[in-house]
XYZ file of C-alpha atoms in Angstrom:
315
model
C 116.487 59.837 118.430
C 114.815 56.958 116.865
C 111.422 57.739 115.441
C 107.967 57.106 116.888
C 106.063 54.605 115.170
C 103.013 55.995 113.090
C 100.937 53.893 115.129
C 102.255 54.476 118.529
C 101.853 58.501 117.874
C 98.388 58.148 117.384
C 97.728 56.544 120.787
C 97.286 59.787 122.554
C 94.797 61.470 119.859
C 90.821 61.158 119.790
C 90.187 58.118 118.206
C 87.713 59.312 115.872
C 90.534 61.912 115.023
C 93.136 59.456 114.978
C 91.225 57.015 112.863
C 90.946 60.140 110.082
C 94.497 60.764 110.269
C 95.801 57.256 109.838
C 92.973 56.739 107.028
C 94.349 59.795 105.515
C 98.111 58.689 105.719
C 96.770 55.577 103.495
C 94.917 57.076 100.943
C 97.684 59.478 100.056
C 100.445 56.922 100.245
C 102.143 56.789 96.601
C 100.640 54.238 94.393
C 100.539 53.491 90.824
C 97.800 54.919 89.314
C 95.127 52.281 87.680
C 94.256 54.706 84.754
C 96.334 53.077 82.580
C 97.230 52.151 78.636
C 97.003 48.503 80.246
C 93.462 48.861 81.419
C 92.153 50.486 78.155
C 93.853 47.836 76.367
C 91.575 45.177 78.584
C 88.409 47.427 77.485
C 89.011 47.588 73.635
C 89.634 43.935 73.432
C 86.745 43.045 75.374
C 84.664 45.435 73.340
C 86.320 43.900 70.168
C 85.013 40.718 70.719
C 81.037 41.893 71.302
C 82.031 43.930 68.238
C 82.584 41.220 66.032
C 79.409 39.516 67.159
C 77.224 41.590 65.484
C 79.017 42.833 62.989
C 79.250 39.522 61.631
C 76.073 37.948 62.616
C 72.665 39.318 61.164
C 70.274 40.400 63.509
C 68.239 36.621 62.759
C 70.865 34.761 63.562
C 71.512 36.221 66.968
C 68.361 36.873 68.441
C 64.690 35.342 68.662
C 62.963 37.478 65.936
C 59.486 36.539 66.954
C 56.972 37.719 69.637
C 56.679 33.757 71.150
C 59.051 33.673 73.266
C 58.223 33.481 76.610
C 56.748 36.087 78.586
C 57.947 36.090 81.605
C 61.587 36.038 80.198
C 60.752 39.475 78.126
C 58.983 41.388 81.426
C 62.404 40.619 83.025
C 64.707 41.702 80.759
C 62.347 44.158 78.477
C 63.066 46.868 81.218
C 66.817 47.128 80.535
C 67.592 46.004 77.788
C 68.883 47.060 74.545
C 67.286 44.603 72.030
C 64.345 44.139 74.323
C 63.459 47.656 74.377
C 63.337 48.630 70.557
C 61.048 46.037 69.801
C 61.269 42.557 67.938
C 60.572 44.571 64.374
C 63.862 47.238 65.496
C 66.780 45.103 66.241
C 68.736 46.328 63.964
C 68.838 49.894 65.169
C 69.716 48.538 68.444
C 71.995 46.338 66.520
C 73.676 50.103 65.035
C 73.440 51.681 68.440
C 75.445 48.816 70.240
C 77.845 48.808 67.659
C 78.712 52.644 67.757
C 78.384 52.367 71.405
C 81.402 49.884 71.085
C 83.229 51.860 68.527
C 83.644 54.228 71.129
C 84.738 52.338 73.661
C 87.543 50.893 71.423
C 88.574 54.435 70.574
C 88.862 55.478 74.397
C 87.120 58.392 73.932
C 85.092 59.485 77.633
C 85.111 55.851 79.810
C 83.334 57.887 82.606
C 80.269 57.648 80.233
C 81.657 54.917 77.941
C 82.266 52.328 81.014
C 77.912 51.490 81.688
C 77.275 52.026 78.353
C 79.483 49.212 77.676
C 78.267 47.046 80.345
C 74.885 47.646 79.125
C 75.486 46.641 75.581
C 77.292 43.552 76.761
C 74.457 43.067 79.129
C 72.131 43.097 76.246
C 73.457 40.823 73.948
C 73.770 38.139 76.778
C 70.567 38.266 77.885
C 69.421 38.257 74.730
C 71.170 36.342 72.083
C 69.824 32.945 71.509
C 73.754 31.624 71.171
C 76.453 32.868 73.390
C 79.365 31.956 74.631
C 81.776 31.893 77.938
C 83.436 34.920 76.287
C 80.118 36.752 76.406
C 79.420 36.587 79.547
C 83.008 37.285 80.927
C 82.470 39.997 78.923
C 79.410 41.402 81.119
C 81.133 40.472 84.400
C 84.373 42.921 83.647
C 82.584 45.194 81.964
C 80.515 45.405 84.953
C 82.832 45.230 87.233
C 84.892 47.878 85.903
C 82.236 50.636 85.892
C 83.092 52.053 89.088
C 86.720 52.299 87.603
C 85.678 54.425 84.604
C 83.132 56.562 86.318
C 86.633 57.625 88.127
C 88.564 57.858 85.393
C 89.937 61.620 85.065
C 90.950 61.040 81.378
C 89.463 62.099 78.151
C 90.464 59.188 76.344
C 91.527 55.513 77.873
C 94.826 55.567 75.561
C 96.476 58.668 77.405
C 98.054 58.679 80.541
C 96.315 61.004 83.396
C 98.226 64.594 83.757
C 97.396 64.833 88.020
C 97.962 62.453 90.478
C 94.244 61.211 92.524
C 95.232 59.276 95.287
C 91.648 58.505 96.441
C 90.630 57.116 93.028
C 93.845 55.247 92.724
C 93.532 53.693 96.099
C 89.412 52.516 95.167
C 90.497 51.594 91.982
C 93.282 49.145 93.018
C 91.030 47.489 94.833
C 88.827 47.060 91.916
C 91.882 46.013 89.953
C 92.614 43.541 92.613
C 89.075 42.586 92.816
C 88.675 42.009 88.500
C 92.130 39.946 88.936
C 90.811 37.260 91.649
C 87.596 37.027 89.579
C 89.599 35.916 86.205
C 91.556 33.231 88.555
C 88.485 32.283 89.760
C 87.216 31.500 86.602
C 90.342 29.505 85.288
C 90.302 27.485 88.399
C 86.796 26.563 88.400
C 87.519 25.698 84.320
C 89.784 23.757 85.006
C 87.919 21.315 87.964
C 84.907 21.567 86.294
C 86.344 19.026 83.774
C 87.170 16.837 85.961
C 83.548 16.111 86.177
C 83.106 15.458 82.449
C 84.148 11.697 81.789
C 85.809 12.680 78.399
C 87.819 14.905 79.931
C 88.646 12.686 82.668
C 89.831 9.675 80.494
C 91.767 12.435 78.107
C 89.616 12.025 74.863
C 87.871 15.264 74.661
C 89.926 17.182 72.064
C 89.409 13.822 69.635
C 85.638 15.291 69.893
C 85.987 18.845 69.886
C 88.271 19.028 66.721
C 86.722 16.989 64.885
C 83.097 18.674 65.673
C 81.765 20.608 62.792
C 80.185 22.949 64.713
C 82.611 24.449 66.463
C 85.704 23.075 65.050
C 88.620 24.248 63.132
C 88.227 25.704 59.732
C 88.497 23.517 56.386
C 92.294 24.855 55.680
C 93.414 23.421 59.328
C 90.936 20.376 59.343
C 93.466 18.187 57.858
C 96.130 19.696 60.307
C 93.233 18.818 63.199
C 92.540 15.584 61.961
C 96.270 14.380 62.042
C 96.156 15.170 65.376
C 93.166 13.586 66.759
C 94.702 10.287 65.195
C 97.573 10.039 67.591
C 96.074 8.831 70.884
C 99.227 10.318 72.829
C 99.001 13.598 71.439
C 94.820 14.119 71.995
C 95.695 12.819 75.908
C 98.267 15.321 75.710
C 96.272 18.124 74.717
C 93.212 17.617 76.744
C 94.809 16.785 79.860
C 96.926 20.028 79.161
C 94.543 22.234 79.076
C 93.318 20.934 82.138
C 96.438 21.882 83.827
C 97.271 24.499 82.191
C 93.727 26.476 83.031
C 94.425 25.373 86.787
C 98.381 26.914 86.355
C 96.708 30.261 84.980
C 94.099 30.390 88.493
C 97.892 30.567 90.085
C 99.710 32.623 88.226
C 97.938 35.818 90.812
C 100.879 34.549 92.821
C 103.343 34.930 90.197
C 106.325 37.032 90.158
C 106.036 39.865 87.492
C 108.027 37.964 85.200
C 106.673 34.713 85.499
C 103.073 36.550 85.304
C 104.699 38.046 82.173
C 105.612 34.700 80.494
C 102.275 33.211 81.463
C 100.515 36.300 79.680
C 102.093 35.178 76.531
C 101.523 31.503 77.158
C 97.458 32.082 77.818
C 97.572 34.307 74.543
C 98.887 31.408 72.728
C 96.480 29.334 74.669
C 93.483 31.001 73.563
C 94.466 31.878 69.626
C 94.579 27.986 69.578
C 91.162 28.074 70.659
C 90.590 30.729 68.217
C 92.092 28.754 65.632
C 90.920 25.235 66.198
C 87.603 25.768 67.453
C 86.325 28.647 65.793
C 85.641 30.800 68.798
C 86.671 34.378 67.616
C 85.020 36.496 70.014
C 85.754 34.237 72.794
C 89.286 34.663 72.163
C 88.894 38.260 72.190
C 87.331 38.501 75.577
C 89.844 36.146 77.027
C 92.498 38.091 75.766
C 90.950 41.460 77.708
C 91.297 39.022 81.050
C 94.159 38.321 80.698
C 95.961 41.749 80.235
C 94.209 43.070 83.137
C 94.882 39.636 85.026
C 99.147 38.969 84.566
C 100.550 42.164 83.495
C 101.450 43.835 86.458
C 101.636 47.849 86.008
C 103.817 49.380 88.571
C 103.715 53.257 87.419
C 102.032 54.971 84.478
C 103.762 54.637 81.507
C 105.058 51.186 82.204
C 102.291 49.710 79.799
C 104.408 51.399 76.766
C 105.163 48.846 74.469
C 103.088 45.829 76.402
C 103.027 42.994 74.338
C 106.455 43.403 72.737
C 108.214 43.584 76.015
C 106.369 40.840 77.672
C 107.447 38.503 74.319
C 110.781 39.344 75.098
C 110.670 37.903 78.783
């Protein structure tokens, strides 16, 4: 006899009854779990990046030092956060507490406490810094975003795999997954059209500008390298009109195929250490790099994270 449709069978029940029941039948359908190596990877690099901002920045350098600023900015702020709330005379034992803070978090020890404490820290330094970048604030959106997904998180330590199966927290926590992934193609497809609206962008000499700016440009070993470059009007067109494209191909790639979303993980890593290299951005590249792993590599069971980078090189 052919089988009754799950749907059909729940005709006859109570709905409130029935509603539970087919609810039910969802949340324990097998899934892969999202407490992965993969995840924890996207976590350590993100907190790499903050790391490296004040680790190699003194405390004047980052952040207004004296008492004028602005008060309405401070009550605002002065409530939550870190650098705000040790005083102008103690940044640098908030400086020590964010960086031990993020220490942690790149060890994997305890994301159900580690996960707001990193949004918090990352929260901070954004709202505080006087300099930041685009990597600093993606940095406080996924950090933020993934606190519900480490306040679920059943493992001691982000780098292990988890020793029971929780289908409730695996079901909420692909959704978050799913919900961090649309964000990061969000933000490469608004990258990418927003430069349509700057006119060196649009007429393909932007990258003459950018490499050859001191502030932000490449270092003094690859400033000859740069400079070739900028001198061959083909190759600058090439280069800024590429990345235009190539920010708008990364918004796509959600609707890749695993292996084409493996081949364009490797492609936006090279992406972004030319950034890294050419424009000095260090940090930025480091926080990119966390968006991406979460974004294109596409984790169908625990364990399948073993060996991430080396296998997706090999695609």
């Amino acid at each position: 006899m052919k089988a009754i449709p799950a749907y059909l069978r729940l005709i006859d029940e109570k709905p409130a009854l029935a509603l539970f029941k087919y609810v039910n039948t969802i949340m324990h359908k097998e899934r892969p779990s999202p407490f992965t190596r993969v995840y924890g990877l996207s976590r350590s690099l993100l907190a790499i990046g903050t790391l490296l901002t004040l680790l190699f920045n003194p405390v004047d350098y980052i952040f207004v030092t004296s008492k004028s600023i602005h008060p309405a900015q401070l009550d605002f702020y002065k409530h939550i956060n870190l650098f705000y709330l040790v005083g102008f005379d103690h940044l640098v034992i908030a400086k020590m507490i964010a960086v031990i803070i993020l220490i942690i978090v790149i060890s994997g020890y305890y994301p159900v406490v580690t996960g707001i404490l990193h949004w918090w820290v990352s929260y901070s330094l954004f709202n505080a810094a006087v300099i930041v970048d685009g990597g600093d604030q993606i940095t406080q959106i996924l950090t933020f975003l993934f606190i519900p997904l480490t306040i679920m998180d059943p493992r001691p330590n982000h780098w292990t795999e988890p020793t029971k199966n929780y289908p409730y927290a695996n079901y909420i926590g692909g959704l978050i997954l799913t919900l961090v992934r649309i964000q990061v193609s969000i933000l490469y497809f608004n990258a990418g059209i927003s430069k349509f609206s700057v006119p060196e962008w649009l007429n393909g000499t932007a990258m003459y500008y950018w490499l050859g700016n001191n502030t932000f440009g490449p270092a003094d070993y690859l400033r000859p390298f740069a400079t070739l470059l900028t001198y061959n009007p083909i190759v600058v067109l090439l280069l800024t009109w590429g990345s235009i494209l190539f920010e708008i191909l990364l918004s796509a790639s959600i609707f890749f195929s695993e292996k084409g979303k493996k081949r364009m993980l490797i492609l936006g890593l090279m992406f972004h250490l030319f950034i890294f290299l050419f424009l000095g951005l260090g940090s930025f590249f480091f926080a990119m790099a966390g968006s991406l792993i979460i974004y294109l590599y596409p984790v169908k069971k625990p364990g399948n994270e073993n060996g991430l980078l080396i296998r997706a090189a090999a695609v």
